[in-house]
C-alpha positions as a LaTeX table, in Angstrom:
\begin{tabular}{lrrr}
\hline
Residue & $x$ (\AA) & $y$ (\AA) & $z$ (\AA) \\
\hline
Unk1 & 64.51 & 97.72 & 113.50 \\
Unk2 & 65.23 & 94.87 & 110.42 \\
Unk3 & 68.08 & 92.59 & 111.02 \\
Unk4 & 69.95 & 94.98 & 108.05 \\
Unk5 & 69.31 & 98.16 & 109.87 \\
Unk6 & 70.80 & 96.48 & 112.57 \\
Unk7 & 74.07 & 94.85 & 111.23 \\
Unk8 & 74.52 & 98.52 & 109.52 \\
Unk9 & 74.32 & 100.16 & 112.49 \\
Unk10 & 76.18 & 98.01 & 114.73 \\
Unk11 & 79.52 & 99.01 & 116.40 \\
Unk12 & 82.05 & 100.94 & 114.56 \\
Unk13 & 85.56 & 100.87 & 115.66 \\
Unk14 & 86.88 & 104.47 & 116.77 \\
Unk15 & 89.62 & 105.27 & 114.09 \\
Unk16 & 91.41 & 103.37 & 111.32 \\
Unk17 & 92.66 & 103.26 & 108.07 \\
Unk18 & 92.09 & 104.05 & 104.70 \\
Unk19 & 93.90 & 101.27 & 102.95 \\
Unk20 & 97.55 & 101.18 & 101.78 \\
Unk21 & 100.71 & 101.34 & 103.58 \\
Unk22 & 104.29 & 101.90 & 102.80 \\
Unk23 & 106.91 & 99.33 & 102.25 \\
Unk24 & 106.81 & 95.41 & 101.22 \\
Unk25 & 106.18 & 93.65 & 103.95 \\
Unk26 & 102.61 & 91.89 & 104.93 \\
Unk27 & 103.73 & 90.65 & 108.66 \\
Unk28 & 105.01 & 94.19 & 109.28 \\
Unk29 & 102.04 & 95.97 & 107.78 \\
Unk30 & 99.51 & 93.41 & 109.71 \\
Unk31 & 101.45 & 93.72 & 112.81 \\
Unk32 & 101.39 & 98.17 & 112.33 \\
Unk33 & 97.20 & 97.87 & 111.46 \\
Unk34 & 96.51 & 95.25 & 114.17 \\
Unk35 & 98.66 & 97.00 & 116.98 \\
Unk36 & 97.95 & 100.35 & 116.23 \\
Unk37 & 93.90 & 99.90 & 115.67 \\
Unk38 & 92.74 & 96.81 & 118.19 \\
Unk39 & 88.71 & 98.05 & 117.27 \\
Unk40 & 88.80 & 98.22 & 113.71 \\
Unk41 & 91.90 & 97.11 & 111.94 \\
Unk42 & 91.62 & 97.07 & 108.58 \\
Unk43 & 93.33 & 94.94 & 105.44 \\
Unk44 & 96.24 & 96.94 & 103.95 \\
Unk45 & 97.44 & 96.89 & 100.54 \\
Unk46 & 101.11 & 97.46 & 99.85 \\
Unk47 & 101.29 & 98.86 & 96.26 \\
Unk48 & 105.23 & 99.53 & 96.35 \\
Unk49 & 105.38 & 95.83 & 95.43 \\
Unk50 & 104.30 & 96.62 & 91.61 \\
Unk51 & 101.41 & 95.71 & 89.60 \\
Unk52 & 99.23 & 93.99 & 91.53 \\
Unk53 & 99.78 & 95.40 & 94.36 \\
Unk54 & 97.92 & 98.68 & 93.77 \\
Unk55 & 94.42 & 98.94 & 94.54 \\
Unk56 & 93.48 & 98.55 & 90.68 \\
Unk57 & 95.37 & 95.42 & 90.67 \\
Unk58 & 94.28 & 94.39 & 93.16 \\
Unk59 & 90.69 & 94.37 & 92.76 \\
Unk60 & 91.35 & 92.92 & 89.07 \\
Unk61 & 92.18 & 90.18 & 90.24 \\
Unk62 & 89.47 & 89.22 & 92.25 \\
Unk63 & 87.07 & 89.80 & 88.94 \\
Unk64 & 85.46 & 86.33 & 87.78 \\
Unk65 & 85.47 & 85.61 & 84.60 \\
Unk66 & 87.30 & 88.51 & 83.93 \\
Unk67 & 90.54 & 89.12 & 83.62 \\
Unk68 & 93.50 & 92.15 & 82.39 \\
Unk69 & 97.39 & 92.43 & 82.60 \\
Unk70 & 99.56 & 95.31 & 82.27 \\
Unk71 & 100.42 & 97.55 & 79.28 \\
Unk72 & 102.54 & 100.61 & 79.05 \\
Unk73 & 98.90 & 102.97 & 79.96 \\
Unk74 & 97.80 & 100.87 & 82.25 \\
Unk75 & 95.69 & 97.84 & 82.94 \\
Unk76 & 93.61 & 96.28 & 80.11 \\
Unk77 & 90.94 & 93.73 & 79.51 \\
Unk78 & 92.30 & 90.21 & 78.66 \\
Unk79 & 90.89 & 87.00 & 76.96 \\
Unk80 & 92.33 & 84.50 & 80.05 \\
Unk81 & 94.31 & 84.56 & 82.98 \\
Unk82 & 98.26 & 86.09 & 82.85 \\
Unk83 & 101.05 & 86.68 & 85.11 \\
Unk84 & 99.93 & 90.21 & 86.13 \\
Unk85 & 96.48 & 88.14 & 87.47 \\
Unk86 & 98.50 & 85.40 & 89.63 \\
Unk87 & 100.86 & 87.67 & 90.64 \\
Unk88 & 97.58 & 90.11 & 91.88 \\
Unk89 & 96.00 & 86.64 & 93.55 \\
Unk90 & 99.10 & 85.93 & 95.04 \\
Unk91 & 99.73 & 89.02 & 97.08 \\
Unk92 & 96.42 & 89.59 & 98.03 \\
Unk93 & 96.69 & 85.67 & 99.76 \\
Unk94 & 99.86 & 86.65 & 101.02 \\
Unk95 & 98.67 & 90.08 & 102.52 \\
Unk96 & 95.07 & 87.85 & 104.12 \\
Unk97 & 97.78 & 85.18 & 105.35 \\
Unk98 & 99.78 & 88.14 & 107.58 \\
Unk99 & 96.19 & 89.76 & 108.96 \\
Unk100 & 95.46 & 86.36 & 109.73 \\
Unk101 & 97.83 & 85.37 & 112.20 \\
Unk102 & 97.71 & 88.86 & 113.92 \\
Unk103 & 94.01 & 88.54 & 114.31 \\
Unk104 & 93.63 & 85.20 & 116.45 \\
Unk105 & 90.97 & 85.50 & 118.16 \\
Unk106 & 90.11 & 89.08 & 117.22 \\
Unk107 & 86.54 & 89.76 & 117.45 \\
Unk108 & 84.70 & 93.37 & 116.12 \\
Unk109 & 84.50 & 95.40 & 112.78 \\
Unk110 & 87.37 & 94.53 & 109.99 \\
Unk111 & 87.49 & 96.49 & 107.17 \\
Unk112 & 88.48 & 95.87 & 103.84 \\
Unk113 & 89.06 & 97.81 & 100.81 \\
Unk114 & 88.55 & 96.79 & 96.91 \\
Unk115 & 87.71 & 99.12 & 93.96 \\
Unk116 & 84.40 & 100.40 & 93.24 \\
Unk117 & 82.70 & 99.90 & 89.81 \\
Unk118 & 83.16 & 103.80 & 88.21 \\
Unk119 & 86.53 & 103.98 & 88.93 \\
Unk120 & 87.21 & 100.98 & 87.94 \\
Unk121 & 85.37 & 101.49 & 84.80 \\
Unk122 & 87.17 & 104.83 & 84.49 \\
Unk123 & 90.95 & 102.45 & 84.88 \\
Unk124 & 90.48 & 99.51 & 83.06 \\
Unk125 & 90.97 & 99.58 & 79.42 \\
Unk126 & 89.03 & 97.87 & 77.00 \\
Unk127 & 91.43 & 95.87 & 73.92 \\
Unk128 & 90.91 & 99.47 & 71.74 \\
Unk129 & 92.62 & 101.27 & 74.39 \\
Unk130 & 89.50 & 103.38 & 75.70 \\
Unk131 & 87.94 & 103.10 & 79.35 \\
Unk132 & 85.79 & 100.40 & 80.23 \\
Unk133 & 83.66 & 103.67 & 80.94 \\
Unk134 & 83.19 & 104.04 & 76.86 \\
Unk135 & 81.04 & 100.81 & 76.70 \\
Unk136 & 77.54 & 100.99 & 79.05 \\
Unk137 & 77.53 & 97.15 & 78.52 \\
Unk138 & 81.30 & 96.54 & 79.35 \\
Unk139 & 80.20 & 98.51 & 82.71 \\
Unk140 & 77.52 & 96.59 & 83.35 \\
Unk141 & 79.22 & 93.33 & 82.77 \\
Unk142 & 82.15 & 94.57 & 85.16 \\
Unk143 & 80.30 & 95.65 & 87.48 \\
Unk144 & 78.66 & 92.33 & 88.12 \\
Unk145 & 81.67 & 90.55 & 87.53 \\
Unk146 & 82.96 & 92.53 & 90.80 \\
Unk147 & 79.91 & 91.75 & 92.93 \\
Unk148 & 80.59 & 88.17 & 91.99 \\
Unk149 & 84.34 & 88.07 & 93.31 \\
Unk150 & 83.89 & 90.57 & 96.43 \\
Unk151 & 81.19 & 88.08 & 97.70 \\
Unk152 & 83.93 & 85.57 & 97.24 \\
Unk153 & 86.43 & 87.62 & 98.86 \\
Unk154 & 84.26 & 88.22 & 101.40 \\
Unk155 & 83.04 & 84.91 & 102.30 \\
Unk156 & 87.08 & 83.89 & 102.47 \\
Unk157 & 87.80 & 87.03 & 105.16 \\
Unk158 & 84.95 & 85.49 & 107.15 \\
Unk159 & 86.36 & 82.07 & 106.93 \\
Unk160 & 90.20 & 83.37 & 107.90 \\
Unk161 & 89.08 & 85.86 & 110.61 \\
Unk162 & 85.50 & 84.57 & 112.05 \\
Unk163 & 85.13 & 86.47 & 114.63 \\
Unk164 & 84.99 & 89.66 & 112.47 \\
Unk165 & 82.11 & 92.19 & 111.77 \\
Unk166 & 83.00 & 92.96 & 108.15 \\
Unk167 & 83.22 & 96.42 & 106.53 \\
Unk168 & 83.38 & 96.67 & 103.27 \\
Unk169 & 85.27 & 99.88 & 101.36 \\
Unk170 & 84.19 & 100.81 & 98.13 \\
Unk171 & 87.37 & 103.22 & 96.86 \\
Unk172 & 85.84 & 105.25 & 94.54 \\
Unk173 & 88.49 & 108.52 & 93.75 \\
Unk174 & 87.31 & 109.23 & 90.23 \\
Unk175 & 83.32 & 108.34 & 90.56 \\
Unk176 & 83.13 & 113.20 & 90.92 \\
Unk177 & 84.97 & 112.93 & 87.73 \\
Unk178 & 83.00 & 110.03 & 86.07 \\
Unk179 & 79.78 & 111.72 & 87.41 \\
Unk180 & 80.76 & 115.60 & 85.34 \\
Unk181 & 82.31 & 114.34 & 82.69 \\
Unk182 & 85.76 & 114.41 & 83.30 \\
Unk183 & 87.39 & 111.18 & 82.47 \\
Unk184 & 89.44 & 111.88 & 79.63 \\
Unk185 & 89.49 & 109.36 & 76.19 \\
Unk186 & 92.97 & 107.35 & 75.45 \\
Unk187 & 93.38 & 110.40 & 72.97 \\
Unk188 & 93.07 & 112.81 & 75.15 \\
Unk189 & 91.23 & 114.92 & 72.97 \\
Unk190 & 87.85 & 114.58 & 74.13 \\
Unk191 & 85.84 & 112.84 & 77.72 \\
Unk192 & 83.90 & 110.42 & 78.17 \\
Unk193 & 79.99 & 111.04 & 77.79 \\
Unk194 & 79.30 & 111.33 & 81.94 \\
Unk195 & 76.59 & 108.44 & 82.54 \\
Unk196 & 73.25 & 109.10 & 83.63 \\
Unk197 & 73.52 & 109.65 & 87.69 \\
Unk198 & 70.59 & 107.48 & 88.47 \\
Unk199 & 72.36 & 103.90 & 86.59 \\
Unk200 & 75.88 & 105.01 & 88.46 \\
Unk201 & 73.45 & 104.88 & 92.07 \\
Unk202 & 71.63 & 102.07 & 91.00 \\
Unk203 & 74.89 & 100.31 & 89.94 \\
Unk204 & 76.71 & 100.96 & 93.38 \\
Unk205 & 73.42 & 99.77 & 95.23 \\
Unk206 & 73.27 & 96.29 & 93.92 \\
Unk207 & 77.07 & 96.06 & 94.49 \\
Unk208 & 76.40 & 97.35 & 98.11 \\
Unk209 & 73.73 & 95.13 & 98.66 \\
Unk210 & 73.12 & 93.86 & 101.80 \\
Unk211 & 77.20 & 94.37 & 102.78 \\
Unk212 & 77.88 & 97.10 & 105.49 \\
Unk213 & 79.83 & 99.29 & 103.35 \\
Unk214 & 81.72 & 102.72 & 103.34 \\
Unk215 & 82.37 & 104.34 & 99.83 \\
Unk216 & 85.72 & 105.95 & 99.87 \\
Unk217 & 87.10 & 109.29 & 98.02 \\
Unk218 & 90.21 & 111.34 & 98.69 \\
Unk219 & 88.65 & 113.82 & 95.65 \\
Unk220 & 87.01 & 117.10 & 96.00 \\
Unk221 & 82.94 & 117.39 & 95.72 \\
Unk222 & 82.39 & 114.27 & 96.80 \\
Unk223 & 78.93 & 113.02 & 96.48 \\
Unk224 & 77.05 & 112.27 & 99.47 \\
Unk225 & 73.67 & 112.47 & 98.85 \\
Unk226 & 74.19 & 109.97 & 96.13 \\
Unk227 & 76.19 & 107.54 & 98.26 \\
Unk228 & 73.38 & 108.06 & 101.08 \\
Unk229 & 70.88 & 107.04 & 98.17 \\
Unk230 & 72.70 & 103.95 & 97.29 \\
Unk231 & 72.82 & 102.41 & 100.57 \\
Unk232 & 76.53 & 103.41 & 101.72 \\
Unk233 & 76.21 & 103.34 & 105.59 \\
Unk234 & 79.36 & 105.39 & 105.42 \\
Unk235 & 81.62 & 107.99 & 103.03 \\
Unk236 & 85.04 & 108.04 & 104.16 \\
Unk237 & 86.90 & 111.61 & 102.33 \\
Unk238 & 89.57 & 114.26 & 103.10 \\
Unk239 & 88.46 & 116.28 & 105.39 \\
Unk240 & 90.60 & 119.12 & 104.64 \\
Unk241 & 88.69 & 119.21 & 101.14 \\
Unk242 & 85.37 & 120.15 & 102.33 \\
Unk243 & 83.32 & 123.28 & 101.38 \\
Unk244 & 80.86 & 125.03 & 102.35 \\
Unk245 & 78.53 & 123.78 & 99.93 \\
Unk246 & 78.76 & 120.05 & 101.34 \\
Unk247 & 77.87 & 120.72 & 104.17 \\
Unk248 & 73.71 & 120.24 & 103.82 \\
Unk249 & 74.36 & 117.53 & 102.25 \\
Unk250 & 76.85 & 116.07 & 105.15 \\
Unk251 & 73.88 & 117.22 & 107.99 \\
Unk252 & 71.45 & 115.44 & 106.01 \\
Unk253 & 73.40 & 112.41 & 106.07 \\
Unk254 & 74.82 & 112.33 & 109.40 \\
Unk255 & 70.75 & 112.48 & 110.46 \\
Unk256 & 69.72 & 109.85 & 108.32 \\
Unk257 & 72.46 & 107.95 & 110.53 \\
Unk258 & 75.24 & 107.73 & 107.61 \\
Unk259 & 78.87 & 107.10 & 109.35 \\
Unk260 & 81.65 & 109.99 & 108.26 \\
Unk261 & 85.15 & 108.60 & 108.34 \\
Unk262 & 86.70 & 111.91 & 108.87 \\
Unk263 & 90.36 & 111.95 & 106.68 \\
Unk264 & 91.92 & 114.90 & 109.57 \\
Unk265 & 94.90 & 113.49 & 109.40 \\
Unk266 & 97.39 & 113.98 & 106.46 \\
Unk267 & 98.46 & 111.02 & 104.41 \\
Unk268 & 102.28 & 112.15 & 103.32 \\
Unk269 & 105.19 & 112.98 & 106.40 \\
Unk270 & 104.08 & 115.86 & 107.51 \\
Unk271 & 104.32 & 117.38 & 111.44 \\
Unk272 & 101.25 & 116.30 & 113.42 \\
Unk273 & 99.24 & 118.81 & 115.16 \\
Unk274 & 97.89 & 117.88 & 118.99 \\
Unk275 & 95.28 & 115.70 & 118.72 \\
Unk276 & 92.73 & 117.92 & 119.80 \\
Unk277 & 94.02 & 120.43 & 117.28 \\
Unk278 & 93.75 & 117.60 & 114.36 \\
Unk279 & 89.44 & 117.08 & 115.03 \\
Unk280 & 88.87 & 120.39 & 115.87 \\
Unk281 & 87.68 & 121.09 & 111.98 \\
Unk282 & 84.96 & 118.28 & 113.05 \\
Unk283 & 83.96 & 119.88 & 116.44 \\
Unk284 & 83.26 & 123.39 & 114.45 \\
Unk285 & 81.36 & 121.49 & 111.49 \\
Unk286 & 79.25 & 119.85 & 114.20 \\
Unk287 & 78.64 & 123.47 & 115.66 \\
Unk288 & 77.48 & 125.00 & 112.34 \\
Unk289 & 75.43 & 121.95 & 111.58 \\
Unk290 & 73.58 & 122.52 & 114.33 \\
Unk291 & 73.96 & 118.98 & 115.50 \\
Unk292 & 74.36 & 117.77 & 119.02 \\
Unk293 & 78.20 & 117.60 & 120.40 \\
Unk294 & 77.31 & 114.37 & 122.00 \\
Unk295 & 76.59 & 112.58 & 118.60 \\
Unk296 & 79.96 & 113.01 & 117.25 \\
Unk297 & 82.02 & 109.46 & 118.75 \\
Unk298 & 79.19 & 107.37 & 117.28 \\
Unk299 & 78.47 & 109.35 & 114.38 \\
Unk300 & 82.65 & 109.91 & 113.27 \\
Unk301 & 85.43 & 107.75 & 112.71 \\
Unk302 & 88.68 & 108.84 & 112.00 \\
Unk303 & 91.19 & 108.26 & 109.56 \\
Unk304 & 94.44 & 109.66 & 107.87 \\
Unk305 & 93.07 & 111.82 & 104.66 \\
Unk306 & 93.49 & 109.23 & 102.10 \\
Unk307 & 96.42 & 106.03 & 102.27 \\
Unk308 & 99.82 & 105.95 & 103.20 \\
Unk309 & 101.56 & 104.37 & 100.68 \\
Unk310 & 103.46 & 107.64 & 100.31 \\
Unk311 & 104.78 & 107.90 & 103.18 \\
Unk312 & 107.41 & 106.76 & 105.25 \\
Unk313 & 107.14 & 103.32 & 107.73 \\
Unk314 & 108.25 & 105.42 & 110.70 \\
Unk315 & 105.01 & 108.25 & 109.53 \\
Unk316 & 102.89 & 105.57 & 109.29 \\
Unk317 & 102.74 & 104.77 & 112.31 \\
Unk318 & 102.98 & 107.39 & 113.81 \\
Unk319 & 99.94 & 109.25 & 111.67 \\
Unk320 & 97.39 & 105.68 & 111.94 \\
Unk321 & 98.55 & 106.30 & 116.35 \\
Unk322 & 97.48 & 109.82 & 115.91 \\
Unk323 & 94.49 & 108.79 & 114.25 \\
Unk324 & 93.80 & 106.95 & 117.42 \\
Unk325 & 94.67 & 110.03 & 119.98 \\
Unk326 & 92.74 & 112.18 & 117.93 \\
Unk327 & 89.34 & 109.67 & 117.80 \\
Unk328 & 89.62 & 109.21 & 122.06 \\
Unk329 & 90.12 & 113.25 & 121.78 \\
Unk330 & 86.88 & 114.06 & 120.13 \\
Unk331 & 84.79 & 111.38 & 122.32 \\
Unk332 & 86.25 & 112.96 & 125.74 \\
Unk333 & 85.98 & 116.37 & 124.77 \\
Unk334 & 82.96 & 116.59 & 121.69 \\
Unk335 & 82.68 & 120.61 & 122.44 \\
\hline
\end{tabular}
């Protein structure tokens, strides 16, 4: 086995989250992650704080030589660095200085979470108004600007947190929609011209690079033989969203050794089910797969359906603790 086969198959943590949490507060959301999932804690985002905050923001501001700020429809391209930038920088140091003191001496898989190129592309306006996603070159030229700051980013988790195995989520919601078409111009009027499937895979597999990374969608029809294509050694999704017609496409990927972060449980307040009630969708997949019960701890990690940042603190925790209940669940009792 090569030394990236094995760092992308090395351990997984049982359950954890998908990214954002409810409220303000970075000590409170590190202390919730970090007490809730001691194997694989991940960094939050807490997008009630405003611009900047939200994942888009978020991952703007760790473009290089890049930058945007805020306007009434959204995020656009900018000539320099503005408020909306520094504020962005600010939160995100604020949000690594909280995980950091709750992870002394923490050692095992951290996850964090940043933007992937397509939805970004699909977010980010150009200075006409239209998507990035209008201009090939603009998409090239953000896409590497990303690579550039998440190995940044990266390298500064590693340094804050050394003990940590480091997962990296790609959130990609609107890459189904960028993929058919779907992305709608400033107008409104008309889409965007879908790009040609083989430069979007290409494009996430030099951003994946060597990085043990899980692509992220809370969208119908997600695409999993492409993310298996591009390197992804997981696809984290909503579980409830699943159709018949993925499900070749999730046996073929759970054989080629592909990680599903299962989304079983739901992301708004909501009354939780037992926890063997909330996998037992994944035990009856397994069982019309075909695949072998006793695959299904190291092969599935679980996770609430897509963030919390809807939700309520007290929901929170209590859905990322079921999450927990519900992974132990499924690894005593796979059939």
């Amino acid at each position: 086995m090569t030394e990236k086969s094995e760092t992308r198959n090395a351990g997984w943590g049982p359950a954890t989250g998908v990214g954002s949490m409810p409220g303000g507060d970075a000590r409170e959301a590190a202390r919730t992650v970090t007490g809730s999932f001691e194997t694989f804690p991940h960094l939050f985002e807490l997008p009630a704080r405003g611009p900047g905050a939200d994942m888009i923001g978020r991952t703007l501001g760790l473009l290089v030589e890049m930058y945007a700020h805020v306007e009434p429809s959204g995020w656009r391209v900018s000539d320099r660095p503005g408020r909306d930038t520094r504020r962005a920088r600010s939160w995100l140091g604020e949000d690594l200085d909280a995980l950091e003191e709750f992870t002394q001496g923490y050692t095992g898989p951290l996850k964090i979470q940043a933007v992937g190129p397509w939805t970004l592309a699909a977010a980010l306006e150009l200075r006409n108004g239209e998507a990035v996603l209008s201009d090939p070159g603009a998409c090239r030229d953000l896409a590497g600007s990303l690579a550039e700051g998440l190995r940044a980013h990266l390298a500064e988790v590693r340094r804050r947190i050394p003990g940590a195995d480091v997962v990296l989520q790609l959130d990609e919601p609107s890459l189904t929609a960028v993929l058919l078409g779907r992305i709608r111009s400033a107008s409104g009027y008309r889409v965007h011209r879908a790009p040609d499937r083989q430069i979007v895979e290409s494009a996430l597999r030099e951003l994946i690079g060597e990085e043990r990374t899980v692509v992220h969608s809370c969208a119908p029809d997600v695409p999993f033989a492409l993310l298996r294509r591009a390197g992804a050694a997981g696809v984290s999704f909503d579980f409830g969203l699943l159709t018949e017609r993925d499900e070749e496409a999730i046996g073929e990927a759970v054989e080629g050794g592909t990680r599903l972060f299962a989304g079983v449980v739901p992301s708004t307040d909501a009354a939780l089910s037992d926890p063997a009630g909330s996998v037992m969708g994944v035990r009856k997949l397994w069982r019309r797969l075909g695949l072998n019960p006793g695959t299904l701890a190291e092969s599935v990690v679980i996770t609430p359906s897509c963030g919390l940042a809807g939700a309520s603190p007290a929901y929170a925790r209590a859905a990322l603790a079921h999450c927990v209940t519900a992974a132990r669940s499924l690894a005593d009792n796979p059939e």
